[in-house]
Structure formats: structure tokens, C-alpha cells
């Protein structure tokens, strides 16, 4: 990568850490690139316009009442329909005009019952004419040959004041399809300027397309305390997972992956777990059993000058986990709390209850943490053939009901409902059904798309090929 870095560490606080696949005041979640000293920011008409070379004038305004949701306090607007396999969505200002865009990643046309897989797309939806009207600009098209483009990380990697993208790509099923083969990749899309009101990008492969290991959204932090941001990524297969980091330099990133250790999963978090002033790594664990969540403690550098690591088990009691996040202000302003969503199916024997859990370290975070189920009634549909189902999915956070505390917005995933976990007291949540019939949802970011001080929930749906914005 050819870019020069400008004030990268000082810009870390303002990074949009998206997740998970994650969520956001939410995880820009739904992010995640975060550290213990800085929390991740919060970060109706279907799109019919063809991509244009010049962005029309923006016209802002209030988001009006839309289609009624199942929760009577909410309605929704469909921001985009017919977006093949819409697997995730995030928000960021890509063209530097102070207005948030929506970034949508789609898996393409996929039929897991018949094991057919199409190629992926990644598109920016630029607000124009109002906060629910957009012009679409594709960054990745089906011709680029990526399979399973997972929800990316977005933020300013190089300190030049604009928003870049890191794409974690692939899934284990590719390797079993003879016409595809392994499809893992980890790619940086560097924002190199604006033309006609739309951001332009150049790509650099950290892991070239076709790798055996696949990747989800990485984390970004200054791992080695050299003043330059680094990338933490987890390469997975159907039976294994390995955490690595890519060292940042003045001109980009080294493409040599430095090992952290075996373990981890989709959405790593970079944070100072033990309060010793350096960056540790926390992750749920899905494909590598039996642990549910783990963290890697950063230890003093070895002979090569690079950090060494020690793995610790957070818990093995809640089954397979797809997201662990450090939620800011969870117990009030200035506090942080760890929340996890597992991914299980209780229609199968031996499965742990599907739900959202609070994880709390003790005085020594190296010992296993306490676990508390904070959701109720989340239940996956049965799997059908190769179309595996499990619940819940990813989550985001923010003060959804404007009562001064932090709530959680949760995808049911294999449960076809969207949920709001309304905080009613310390570590106490009331599980509300926001929407039924919106299965395999992603994003779940809590956002303020039109900057009016009122938070919305951004939700994509793989099965519905849609992205919706829920407003109250």
C-alpha cells in the first residue's frame, strides 16, 4: 500500500469500528476496533437509481413514520431492496461531506439447500433528497470474484482524515464446492479521494483471494505501541481458528502475518483487559471448541522485538459464540461491560440456551469470568439439510428508547425475529420483539443517520435481500 500515515494514533478515538458484525453506539460496529481507553462510536424508497458519476444535491430532513413494526413504538423504512444476500450494513462518511453513508455487503445469490453460491457485492448508499433516499455506488461487483464478503471494518487507517475499509472475506463451504475452492481473503480498500461526490478506493491484499482460512471483520489498534495502527484478524476453517496481526508501517501494512495464537472467532476486540497499559485481544469462539470465548494477554516482547501472548479462557459454558463486544456506558457514563451472543440451536440435542450473555471478569481476569443470561425467549428455527440455522446473531447498542441508559439491538438470525433488549436496571433487560419475519439479519447498528439526535436501528437481512432503518 502506498499511502502515508498522518497522525494515526491520535485518530484512533474517532475510528468507526464496525461487526460484527457487531453493532453500535453500537459497534460500528455491529465494529470492532476498540481499546479500553476509547469506546467505539455510535457510529422508503428502495434504491432504483443506477450508479452515477456525480452525486445529486443532498436534501436532509426528519425521518418520517414508515411501515409499522411489530413493536408499536417503531416503524421502518426499506433503504434498499433486492440487494442479493444482504449480509451486513454499516455507516460512515466516505466522501467527507459530513453526511453519513450506508455501506452494504451482500453475499449474492446463495442457495444452501442446493449448495449453489454466487459472488459478492459491496456498495455505498449516498444520501440524497432525504435521509431515506440514496444513490448507490458499487465498490465491489460480482465480477471481482469474492465469495461471502463479510461485514467490513470502516475507519481512518492512515490518519489522512477519510474513511477506509478492511474486508474480511470467505466461508468454509467454498472449499467443498469444486467449482469454487477455498475463498478466504483479507483486503484493504484505501480511500484515495472523491470524484463526483463519491469516494474512490484502491485495494491492497493482506491475504490474497483463495486462501484456505476465511476472515470476518478485523480489529484495528496500535498493538506494538509504535505510534502506528495495526490490524488484528482471525483466520478460520470449519475446525480451527488462528489469531494474527499485521504490522502497520509508514506506508501501509506488512503482508506477513505475525501469530498471536490458536483460537478466536469472527469479531475480535482490541482492548486492555488487564489494565497494564497494553493492548490485549478478546474474541468469541465458534469453529474451535470447546471454549466459548477467550482472550490473549499481551506479554513483553520476545527476542524479535514483537509482543508475545498468553491465551486465557473466558468461559466454555455458553456454547459456540459469534460476537463478544466491549459496550461503553453499559452501567452508566464512563463504564464498560462485556456482552456476548452465542449461536446455538436447541432443536438439536445438547445445545446451550440461545441468548445474549453478560461476561464479567473478576479481580484476576485470567481466571474464568462470570456469566449471566440477559435475554429471554430467543429460539432458532430447525436446520433444513445444509441450510444450518442458529440463534441469536450479531448485536449493537445505544439508548434506543431515549431513557438515558444503553439498550441492545439483537438479530435473531436463525430465529426470524429482531429484538430489543431494553435495559431496565443494572444488568437487567426486558426482551422486546421489534420485528418478526426478518430472518438471518445482520448489522443491528444503533445509528443517527440524519444527525437529529434521535437514534435508529439499521438492520440487513440475508433472506429478504433488504436493508431497513427502524425509527421510533
Tab-separated table of C-alpha atoms in Angstrom:
chain	number	residue	atom	x	y	z
A	1	UNK	CA	0.000	0.000	0.000
A	2	UNK	CA	1.411	3.363	-0.966
A	3	UNK	CA	-0.333	5.764	1.403
A	4	UNK	CA	1.465	7.823	4.032
A	5	UNK	CA	0.146	7.877	7.577
A	6	UNK	CA	-0.756	11.178	9.224
A	7	UNK	CA	-1.484	11.296	12.954
A	8	UNK	CA	-2.794	7.749	13.031
A	9	UNK	CA	-2.757	7.119	16.768
A	10	UNK	CA	-4.452	10.404	17.624
A	11	UNK	CA	-7.239	9.482	15.233
A	12	UNK	CA	-7.925	6.100	16.868
A	13	UNK	CA	-10.637	7.509	19.109
A	14	UNK	CA	-12.616	8.612	16.056
A	15	UNK	CA	-12.393	5.315	14.185
A	16	UNK	CA	-15.658	3.781	13.108
A	17	UNK	CA	-15.256	0.247	14.335
A	18	UNK	CA	-17.915	-1.681	12.640
A	19	UNK	CA	-19.178	-6.059	13.466
A	20	UNK	CA	-19.865	-7.735	13.609
A	21	UNK	CA	-20.830	-7.896	12.753
A	22	UNK	CA	-21.478	-6.016	15.699
A	23	UNK	CA	-23.456	-3.025	16.388
A	24	UNK	CA	-23.027	0.474	17.528
A	25	UNK	CA	-23.441	3.490	19.630
A	26	UNK	CA	-23.276	0.461	18.591
A	27	UNK	CA	-20.438	-1.245	17.244
A	28	UNK	CA	-19.747	0.423	14.303
A	29	UNK	CA	-19.993	-1.968	14.824
A	30	UNK	CA	-22.154	-4.499	14.834
A	31	UNK	CA	-17.246	-2.911	14.581
A	32	UNK	CA	-14.880	-3.641	16.030
A	33	UNK	CA	-11.842	-1.922	16.638
A	34	UNK	CA	-11.719	-0.637	20.110
A	35	UNK	CA	-9.400	-0.149	23.015
A	36	UNK	CA	-10.008	0.128	26.722
A	37	UNK	CA	-9.210	3.820	26.617
A	38	UNK	CA	-11.674	4.685	23.840
A	39	UNK	CA	-15.139	3.355	23.183
A	40	UNK	CA	-16.418	2.609	19.671
A	41	UNK	CA	-18.571	5.453	18.336
A	42	UNK	CA	-22.162	5.041	17.627
A	43	UNK	CA	-21.437	5.044	14.995
A	44	UNK	CA	-38.698	4.400	1.782
A	45	UNK	CA	-37.997	4.112	-1.164
A	46	UNK	CA	-35.994	1.230	-2.489
A	47	UNK	CA	-32.864	2.257	-4.333
A	48	UNK	CA	-33.724	2.379	-8.002
A	49	UNK	CA	-31.155	4.826	-9.303
A	50	UNK	CA	-28.276	3.420	-11.313
A	51	UNK	CA	-24.779	4.369	-10.128
A	52	UNK	CA	-23.949	7.880	-11.299
A	53	UNK	CA	-20.728	9.781	-11.819
A	54	UNK	CA	-21.940	12.876	-9.964
A	55	UNK	CA	-23.846	12.852	-6.695
A	56	UNK	CA	-27.058	14.919	-6.804
A	57	UNK	CA	-27.544	17.671	-4.202
A	58	UNK	CA	-28.294	16.410	-0.701
A	59	UNK	CA	-31.588	17.338	0.929
A	60	UNK	CA	-31.892	16.434	4.587
A	61	UNK	CA	-34.876	16.334	6.885
A	62	UNK	CA	-36.648	14.341	9.536
A	63	UNK	CA	-37.220	10.630	9.076
A	64	UNK	CA	-40.973	10.237	8.791
A	65	UNK	CA	-43.086	7.407	10.147
A	66	UNK	CA	-42.770	4.354	7.911
A	67	UNK	CA	-44.257	0.869	7.814
A	68	UNK	CA	-45.401	-0.295	11.245
A	69	UNK	CA	-43.057	-2.702	13.010
A	70	UNK	CA	-44.296	-5.420	15.342
A	71	UNK	CA	-43.155	-3.303	18.272
A	72	UNK	CA	-45.711	-0.492	18.219
A	73	UNK	CA	-43.093	2.067	19.236
A	74	UNK	CA	-41.273	1.615	15.912
A	75	UNK	CA	-41.761	1.823	12.180
A	76	UNK	CA	-39.306	1.072	9.390
A	77	UNK	CA	-38.150	2.294	6.004
A	78	UNK	CA	-36.667	-0.080	3.436
A	79	UNK	CA	-33.454	1.615	2.361
A	80	UNK	CA	-32.586	-0.935	-0.299
A	81	UNK	CA	-34.462	-3.939	-1.669
A	82	UNK	CA	-33.223	-6.686	-3.974
A	83	UNK	CA	-29.637	-6.449	-2.691
A	84	UNK	CA	-28.573	-10.068	-3.160
A	85	UNK	CA	-27.893	-11.756	0.164
A	86	UNK	CA	-27.656	-8.501	2.142
A	87	UNK	CA	-25.452	-9.769	4.953
A	88	UNK	CA	-24.497	-6.568	6.739
A	89	UNK	CA	-24.628	-2.784	6.795
A	90	UNK	CA	-22.605	-0.041	8.441
A	91	UNK	CA	-22.485	3.745	8.391
A	92	UNK	CA	-19.618	6.164	7.759
A	93	UNK	CA	-18.876	9.418	5.971
A	94	UNK	CA	-16.938	8.241	2.926
A	95	UNK	CA	-16.892	11.445	0.880
A	96	UNK	CA	-16.133	13.894	3.682
A	97	UNK	CA	-19.300	15.989	3.369
A	98	UNK	CA	-20.388	15.472	6.970
A	99	UNK	CA	-23.298	13.228	5.956
A	100	UNK	CA	-23.371	9.534	6.819
A	101	UNK	CA	-23.493	6.957	4.048
A	102	UNK	CA	-24.650	3.343	4.396
A	103	UNK	CA	-22.197	0.604	3.383
A	104	UNK	CA	-23.902	-2.671	2.438
A	105	UNK	CA	-22.193	-6.035	1.915
A	106	UNK	CA	-24.094	-8.767	0.086
A	107	UNK	CA	-23.264	-12.450	-0.307
A	108	UNK	CA	-25.020	-12.634	-3.653
A	109	UNK	CA	-27.386	-15.366	-4.766
A	110	UNK	CA	-26.864	-18.297	-2.401
A	111	UNK	CA	-28.948	-21.434	-2.040
A	112	UNK	CA	-27.509	-23.533	0.767
A	113	UNK	CA	-30.144	-26.231	0.324
A	114	UNK	CA	-28.814	-26.892	-3.162
A	115	UNK	CA	-25.267	-25.700	-2.331
A	116	UNK	CA	-25.008	-23.018	-5.001
A	117	UNK	CA	-23.069	-19.840	-4.248
A	118	UNK	CA	-22.860	-16.571	-6.152
A	119	UNK	CA	-20.243	-13.834	-5.860
A	120	UNK	CA	-20.482	-10.872	-3.502
A	121	UNK	CA	-21.048	-7.138	-3.771
A	122	UNK	CA	-20.135	-4.134	-1.623
A	123	UNK	CA	-21.893	-0.822	-2.201
A	124	UNK	CA	-22.068	2.646	-0.684
A	125	UNK	CA	-25.519	4.244	-0.484
A	126	UNK	CA	-25.146	8.034	-0.600
A	127	UNK	CA	-27.957	10.025	0.992
A	128	UNK	CA	-29.651	12.335	-1.479
A	129	UNK	CA	-33.023	14.054	-1.367
A	130	UNK	CA	-33.625	12.939	2.216
A	131	UNK	CA	-32.339	10.517	4.842
A	132	UNK	CA	-34.171	7.511	3.347
A	133	UNK	CA	-33.286	8.153	-0.309
A	134	UNK	CA	-29.984	7.051	-1.776
A	135	UNK	CA	-27.794	6.798	-4.830
A	136	UNK	CA	-25.877	3.526	-4.981
A	137	UNK	CA	-22.200	3.199	-5.934
A	138	UNK	CA	-20.713	-0.306	-6.095
A	139	UNK	CA	-17.180	-0.687	-4.747
A	140	UNK	CA	-17.100	-4.459	-5.264
A	141	UNK	CA	-19.100	-6.107	-8.044
A	142	UNK	CA	-19.861	-9.737	-8.790
A	143	UNK	CA	-17.128	-9.640	-11.450
A	144	UNK	CA	-14.480	-9.164	-8.744
A	145	UNK	CA	-14.852	-12.810	-7.747
A	146	UNK	CA	-15.198	-12.552	-3.960
A	147	UNK	CA	-17.386	-15.088	-2.164
A	148	UNK	CA	-19.016	-14.336	1.212
A	149	UNK	CA	-17.967	-10.716	1.684
A	150	UNK	CA	-18.492	-10.357	5.420
A	151	UNK	CA	-19.353	-7.090	7.158
A	152	UNK	CA	-16.199	-4.955	6.927
A	153	UNK	CA	-14.328	-2.704	9.306
A	154	UNK	CA	-14.520	1.006	8.452
A	155	UNK	CA	-12.404	3.861	9.773
A	156	UNK	CA	-9.381	6.046	9.085
A	157	UNK	CA	-6.477	3.614	8.816
A	158	UNK	CA	-3.824	6.081	7.694
A	159	UNK	CA	-4.705	9.242	9.596
A	160	UNK	CA	-5.480	11.300	6.490
A	161	UNK	CA	-8.976	12.195	7.618
A	162	UNK	CA	-11.015	9.960	5.323
A	163	UNK	CA	-12.689	6.592	5.765
A	164	UNK	CA	-11.041	3.368	4.589
A	165	UNK	CA	-12.383	-0.198	4.547
A	166	UNK	CA	-10.995	-3.594	5.527
A	167	UNK	CA	-12.876	-6.542	4.096
A	168	UNK	CA	-12.812	-9.979	5.715
A	169	UNK	CA	-13.946	-12.487	3.118
A	170	UNK	CA	-14.851	-16.158	2.695
A	171	UNK	CA	-16.542	-19.108	4.376
A	172	UNK	CA	-15.688	-22.762	4.818
A	173	UNK	CA	-18.349	-24.043	2.396
A	174	UNK	CA	-16.366	-22.713	-0.579
A	175	UNK	CA	-13.726	-25.391	-0.116
A	176	UNK	CA	-16.324	-28.147	-0.579
A	177	UNK	CA	-17.658	-26.714	-3.833
A	178	UNK	CA	-15.465	-27.954	-6.644
A	179	UNK	CA	-16.163	-25.028	-8.944
A	180	UNK	CA	-15.050	-22.537	-6.268
A	181	UNK	CA	-12.444	-23.941	-3.888
A	182	UNK	CA	-11.085	-22.013	-0.874
A	183	UNK	CA	-12.275	-18.397	-0.913
A	184	UNK	CA	-10.693	-16.629	2.048
A	185	UNK	CA	-9.232	-13.126	1.703
A	186	UNK	CA	-8.355	-10.045	3.736
A	187	UNK	CA	-8.253	-6.832	1.696
A	188	UNK	CA	-7.775	-3.109	2.412
A	189	UNK	CA	-9.756	-0.574	0.383
A	190	UNK	CA	-7.870	2.711	0.774
A	191	UNK	CA	-9.924	5.862	0.250
A	192	UNK	CA	-7.886	7.879	-2.286
A	193	UNK	CA	-10.208	10.823	-2.901
A	194	UNK	CA	-13.604	11.933	-4.138
A	195	UNK	CA	-14.900	12.220	-7.694
A	196	UNK	CA	-18.385	13.496	-8.447
A	197	UNK	CA	-19.206	13.420	-4.751
A	198	UNK	CA	-18.343	9.718	-4.392
A	199	UNK	CA	-15.294	8.164	-2.718
A	200	UNK	CA	-12.769	6.236	-4.796
A	201	UNK	CA	-10.710	3.345	-3.483
A	202	UNK	CA	-7.510	1.428	-4.205
A	203	UNK	CA	-7.035	-2.127	-2.921
A	204	UNK	CA	-4.188	-3.964	-1.245
A	205	UNK	CA	-4.301	-7.669	-0.435
A	206	UNK	CA	-3.140	-8.662	3.022
A	207	UNK	CA	-4.339	-12.198	2.296
A	208	UNK	CA	-4.956	-12.867	-1.398
A	209	UNK	CA	-8.300	-14.234	-2.574
A	210	UNK	CA	-8.402	-18.037	-2.491
A	211	UNK	CA	-6.876	-18.595	0.957
A	212	UNK	CA	-7.792	-21.708	2.930
A	213	UNK	CA	-8.644	-19.665	6.026
A	214	UNK	CA	-11.548	-17.214	5.797
A	215	UNK	CA	-11.935	-13.924	7.648
A	216	UNK	CA	-14.619	-11.753	9.200
A	217	UNK	CA	-14.324	-8.161	10.378
A	218	UNK	CA	-10.908	-7.483	11.945
A	219	UNK	CA	-9.960	-5.098	14.740
A	220	UNK	CA	-7.582	-2.151	14.468
A	221	UNK	CA	-5.276	-0.898	17.233
A	222	UNK	CA	-1.651	0.002	17.905
A	223	UNK	CA	-0.589	-3.461	19.026
A	224	UNK	CA	3.143	-2.816	19.389
A	225	UNK	CA	2.879	0.757	20.729
A	226	UNK	CA	4.973	2.239	17.923
A	227	UNK	CA	2.504	5.004	17.121
A	228	UNK	CA	1.124	3.241	14.027
A	229	UNK	CA	-2.152	1.328	13.768
A	230	UNK	CA	-2.038	-2.435	13.192
A	231	UNK	CA	-4.688	-4.945	12.084
A	232	UNK	CA	-5.828	-7.933	14.160
A	233	UNK	CA	-7.508	-10.695	12.164
A	234	UNK	CA	-8.666	-14.234	12.801
A	235	UNK	CA	-8.380	-16.858	10.083
A	236	UNK	CA	-10.904	-19.666	10.450
A	237	UNK	CA	-11.688	-23.038	8.927
A	238	UNK	CA	-14.550	-25.389	9.795
A	239	UNK	CA	-12.446	-26.904	12.591
A	240	UNK	CA	-9.818	-24.348	13.542
A	241	UNK	CA	-9.085	-20.656	14.177
A	242	UNK	CA	-5.856	-18.688	14.434
A	243	UNK	CA	-5.405	-15.092	15.557
A	244	UNK	CA	-2.730	-12.995	13.839
A	245	UNK	CA	-1.797	-9.340	13.464
A	246	UNK	CA	-0.447	-7.336	10.560
A	247	UNK	CA	2.035	-4.641	11.466
A	248	UNK	CA	1.395	-1.117	10.267
A	249	UNK	CA	4.187	0.910	8.711
A	250	UNK	CA	4.548	4.464	7.462
A	251	UNK	CA	3.485	3.267	4.013
A	252	UNK	CA	0.754	0.767	4.797
A	253	UNK	CA	0.850	-2.727	6.268
A	254	UNK	CA	3.259	-5.620	6.197
A	255	UNK	CA	1.662	-8.595	4.475
A	256	UNK	CA	3.443	-11.033	6.778
A	257	UNK	CA	1.037	-12.166	9.487
A	258	UNK	CA	2.518	-12.270	12.985
A	259	UNK	CA	0.994	-15.088	15.045
A	260	UNK	CA	-0.877	-14.426	18.280
A	261	UNK	CA	-2.177	-17.905	18.975
A	262	UNK	CA	-4.674	-20.619	18.172
A	263	UNK	CA	-8.240	-19.613	18.957
A	264	UNK	CA	-10.758	-16.843	18.451
A	265	UNK	CA	-13.573	-16.244	16.017
A	266	UNK	CA	-15.443	-13.786	13.868
A	267	UNK	CA	-15.183	-10.397	15.576
A	268	UNK	CA	-12.052	-9.716	17.631
A	269	UNK	CA	-11.859	-6.797	20.036
A	270	UNK	CA	-8.622	-4.973	20.864
A	271	UNK	CA	-8.740	-3.731	24.457
A	272	UNK	CA	-6.623	-3.507	27.614
A	273	UNK	CA	-8.281	-6.315	29.556
A	274	UNK	CA	-5.878	-6.474	32.497
A	275	UNK	CA	-5.240	-2.738	32.869
A	276	UNK	CA	-1.479	-2.937	32.338
A	277	UNK	CA	-1.373	-0.333	29.582
A	278	UNK	CA	-1.013	-2.530	26.514
A	279	UNK	CA	-3.496	-3.934	24.027
A	280	UNK	CA	-4.952	-7.412	24.535
A	281	UNK	CA	-7.288	-9.297	22.195
A	282	UNK	CA	-10.743	-10.681	23.080
A	283	UNK	CA	-12.913	-12.915	20.893
A	284	UNK	CA	-15.814	-15.292	20.869
A	285	UNK	CA	-15.044	-18.741	19.519
A	286	UNK	CA	-17.210	-20.734	17.136
A	287	UNK	CA	-15.411	-23.300	14.997
A	288	UNK	CA	-12.751	-24.238	17.534
A	289	UNK	CA	-14.244	-25.996	20.554
A	290	UNK	CA	-14.794	-26.361	23.477
A	291	UNK	CA	-14.148	-22.757	24.593
A	292	UNK	CA	-16.944	-20.209	24.084
A	293	UNK	CA	-14.824	-17.059	24.476
A	294	UNK	CA	-11.144	-16.383	25.016
A	295	UNK	CA	-8.655	-13.560	25.352
A	296	UNK	CA	-4.995	-13.214	24.531
A	297	UNK	CA	-2.911	-11.342	27.095
A	298	UNK	CA	-0.085	-9.313	25.609
A	299	UNK	CA	3.219	-10.123	27.305
A	300	UNK	CA	6.646	-8.490	26.960
A	301	UNK	CA	8.302	-8.596	23.562
A	302	UNK	CA	10.428	-11.553	22.569
A	303	UNK	CA	13.872	-11.618	21.009
A	304	UNK	CA	12.426	-10.397	17.712
A	305	UNK	CA	11.051	-7.277	19.387
A	306	UNK	CA	7.432	-8.314	18.802
A	307	UNK	CA	4.821	-8.930	21.519
A	308	UNK	CA	4.326	-12.416	22.916
A	309	UNK	CA	0.936	-13.714	24.006
A	310	UNK	CA	-0.811	-15.939	26.536
A	311	UNK	CA	-4.287	-17.354	25.901
A	312	UNK	CA	-6.907	-17.349	28.672
A	313	UNK	CA	-10.374	-18.927	28.656
A	314	UNK	CA	-13.217	-16.529	29.486
A	315	UNK	CA	-15.870	-19.266	29.559
A	316	UNK	CA	-16.723	-22.609	27.990
A	317	UNK	CA	-20.280	-22.680	29.323
A	318	UNK	CA	-22.407	-20.916	26.677
A	319	UNK	CA	-21.724	-22.942	23.548
A	320	UNK	CA	-20.483	-21.503	20.286
A	321	UNK	CA	-20.167	-17.701	20.293
A	322	UNK	CA	-20.099	-15.354	17.311
A	323	UNK	CA	-19.752	-11.953	18.996
A	324	UNK	CA	-18.162	-10.567	22.136
A	325	UNK	CA	-18.123	-6.784	22.466
A	326	UNK	CA	-16.993	-4.179	24.961
A	327	UNK	CA	-20.057	-1.968	25.355
A	328	UNK	CA	-19.419	1.596	26.531
A	329	UNK	CA	-21.593	3.216	29.215
A	330	UNK	CA	-23.360	-0.084	29.883
A	331	UNK	CA	-23.638	0.612	33.628
A	332	UNK	CA	-23.669	4.392	33.293
A	333	UNK	CA	-21.437	7.075	31.771
A	334	UNK	CA	-17.765	6.143	31.647
A	335	UNK	CA	-18.292	2.440	32.364
A	336	UNK	CA	-17.691	-0.568	30.108
A	337	UNK	CA	-19.260	-4.019	30.082
A	338	UNK	CA	-18.669	-7.181	28.066
A	339	UNK	CA	-21.645	-8.636	26.166
A	340	UNK	CA	-21.692	-11.851	24.107
A	341	UNK	CA	-24.155	-13.569	21.791
A	342	UNK	CA	-23.902	-17.285	21.332
A	343	UNK	CA	-25.133	-19.110	18.211
A	344	UNK	CA	-26.920	-22.351	19.072
A	345	UNK	CA	-29.951	-24.378	18.038
A	346	UNK	CA	-31.902	-26.004	20.842
A	347	UNK	CA	-33.903	-28.118	18.387
A	348	UNK	CA	-30.754	-30.266	18.361
A	349	UNK	CA	-29.695	-32.288	21.432
A	350	UNK	CA	-27.022	-30.990	23.755
A	351	UNK	CA	-27.255	-27.337	22.753
A	352	UNK	CA	-26.901	-24.458	25.232
A	353	UNK	CA	-29.781	-21.984	25.530
A	354	UNK	CA	-29.645	-19.435	22.727
A	355	UNK	CA	-29.226	-15.921	24.038
A	356	UNK	CA	-27.299	-12.806	24.893
A	357	UNK	CA	-24.980	-13.032	27.876
A	358	UNK	CA	-23.088	-10.632	30.084
A	359	UNK	CA	-19.493	-11.649	30.803
A	360	UNK	CA	-17.849	-10.121	33.863
A	361	UNK	CA	-14.179	-10.558	34.778
A	362	UNK	CA	-13.219	-10.934	38.402
A	363	UNK	CA	-10.308	-9.352	40.236
A	364	UNK	CA	-7.989	-11.540	38.157
A	365	UNK	CA	-9.225	-11.526	34.542
A	366	UNK	CA	-7.010	-14.547	33.822
A	367	UNK	CA	-9.489	-16.698	35.737
A	368	UNK	CA	-12.799	-17.606	34.064
A	369	UNK	CA	-15.377	-14.828	34.066
A	370	UNK	CA	-18.886	-14.914	35.476
A	371	UNK	CA	-21.727	-15.448	33.012
A	372	UNK	CA	-25.279	-14.053	33.139
A	373	UNK	CA	-28.045	-14.659	30.587
A	374	UNK	CA	-29.732	-11.291	29.925
A	375	UNK	CA	-32.209	-12.237	27.157
A	376	UNK	CA	-35.294	-14.450	27.135
A	377	UNK	CA	-37.167	-16.442	24.517
A	378	UNK	CA	-34.676	-16.467	21.621
A	379	UNK	CA	-35.107	-19.806	19.814
A	380	UNK	CA	-33.722	-20.862	16.441
A	381	UNK	CA	-35.720	-22.488	13.677
A	382	UNK	CA	-34.704	-26.078	12.876
A	383	UNK	CA	-31.978	-26.555	10.295
A	384	UNK	CA	-33.022	-27.954	6.913
A	385	UNK	CA	-30.423	-30.018	5.091
A	386	UNK	CA	-27.261	-27.952	4.605
A	387	UNK	CA	-29.129	-24.740	5.482
A	388	UNK	CA	-27.920	-24.582	9.084
A	389	UNK	CA	-29.825	-22.332	11.475
A	390	UNK	CA	-28.738	-20.978	14.860
A	391	UNK	CA	-29.595	-18.066	17.138
A	392	UNK	CA	-29.044	-15.344	18.068
A	393	UNK	CA	-26.913	-13.323	15.663
A	394	UNK	CA	-24.987	-10.075	15.967
A	395	UNK	CA	-25.978	-7.146	18.165
A	396	UNK	CA	-25.476	-3.416	18.517
A	397	UNK	CA	-26.118	-0.951	21.302
A	398	UNK	CA	-27.326	2.528	22.141
A	399	UNK	CA	-30.064	4.334	24.034
A	400	UNK	CA	-32.834	3.055	21.780
A	401	UNK	CA	-35.717	4.264	23.966
A	402	UNK	CA	-34.111	7.591	24.969
A	403	UNK	CA	-34.374	6.918	28.704
A	404	UNK	CA	-30.717	7.566	29.479
A	405	UNK	CA	-29.288	4.044	29.554
A	406	UNK	CA	-27.825	1.647	26.999
A	407	UNK	CA	-30.034	-0.940	25.307
A	408	UNK	CA	-29.098	-3.760	22.917
A	409	UNK	CA	-30.411	-4.353	19.383
A	410	UNK	CA	-30.144	-8.054	18.549
A	411	UNK	CA	-30.532	-10.146	15.407
A	412	UNK	CA	-32.365	-13.404	15.965
A	413	UNK	CA	-30.582	-14.813	12.892
A	414	UNK	CA	-31.925	-18.396	12.879
A	415	UNK	CA	-34.797	-17.040	14.961
A	416	UNK	CA	-36.611	-14.904	12.366
A	417	UNK	CA	-37.194	-12.018	14.777
A	418	UNK	CA	-35.328	-8.836	15.636
A	419	UNK	CA	-35.084	-7.993	19.331
A	420	UNK	CA	-34.504	-5.005	21.552
A	421	UNK	CA	-33.062	-5.763	24.967
A	422	UNK	CA	-34.362	-2.775	26.882
A	423	UNK	CA	-32.224	-2.081	29.924
A	424	UNK	CA	-34.416	-1.751	33.000
A	425	UNK	CA	-31.702	-1.760	35.676
A	426	UNK	CA	-28.092	-2.831	36.265
A	427	UNK	CA	-27.553	-5.985	34.168
A	428	UNK	CA	-31.355	-6.302	33.831
A	429	UNK	CA	-33.015	-6.312	30.403
A	430	UNK	CA	-36.531	-6.752	29.065
A	431	UNK	CA	-36.567	-8.677	25.771
A	432	UNK	CA	-38.871	-6.939	23.256
A	433	UNK	CA	-39.714	-8.256	19.792
A	434	UNK	CA	-39.025	-5.474	17.319
A	435	UNK	CA	-39.916	-7.425	14.157
A	436	UNK	CA	-40.934	-10.904	13.052
A	437	UNK	CA	-40.251	-12.459	9.661
A	438	UNK	CA	-36.833	-10.833	9.153
A	439	UNK	CA	-34.518	-13.823	9.363
A	440	UNK	CA	-30.733	-14.058	9.196
A	441	UNK	CA	-30.359	-10.369	9.936
A	442	UNK	CA	-27.041	-8.568	10.144
A	443	UNK	CA	-25.713	-5.167	11.205
A	444	UNK	CA	-28.087	-4.198	14.088
A	445	UNK	CA	-26.191	-0.936	14.426
A	446	UNK	CA	-27.754	1.801	16.507
A	447	UNK	CA	-27.156	4.953	14.468
A	448	UNK	CA	-28.234	8.552	13.996
A	449	UNK	CA	-28.396	8.569	10.213
A	450	UNK	CA	-29.673	12.138	9.804
A	451	UNK	CA	-27.911	13.669	12.817
A	452	UNK	CA	-31.103	14.805	14.523
A	453	UNK	CA	-30.203	13.406	17.927
A	454	UNK	CA	-32.669	10.510	17.637
A	455	UNK	CA	-31.256	7.008	17.293
A	456	UNK	CA	-32.356	4.467	14.703
A	457	UNK	CA	-31.622	0.753	14.214
A	458	UNK	CA	-30.004	-0.385	10.960
A	459	UNK	CA	-30.770	-3.998	10.059
A	460	UNK	CA	-29.938	-6.038	6.972
A	461	UNK	CA	-31.473	-9.396	6.051
A	462	UNK	CA	-29.755	-12.095	4.026
A	463	UNK	CA	-33.044	-13.897	3.396
A	464	UNK	CA	-35.019	-10.774	2.457
A	465	UNK	CA	-32.238	-9.124	0.381
A	466	UNK	CA	-33.013	-5.865	2.219
A	467	UNK	CA	-31.647	-3.176	4.469
A	468	UNK	CA	-34.123	-1.473	6.775
A	469	UNK	CA	-33.951	1.513	9.089
A	470	UNK	CA	-36.142	1.227	12.198
A	471	UNK	CA	-37.238	4.542	13.729
A	472	UNK	CA	-39.169	5.358	16.881
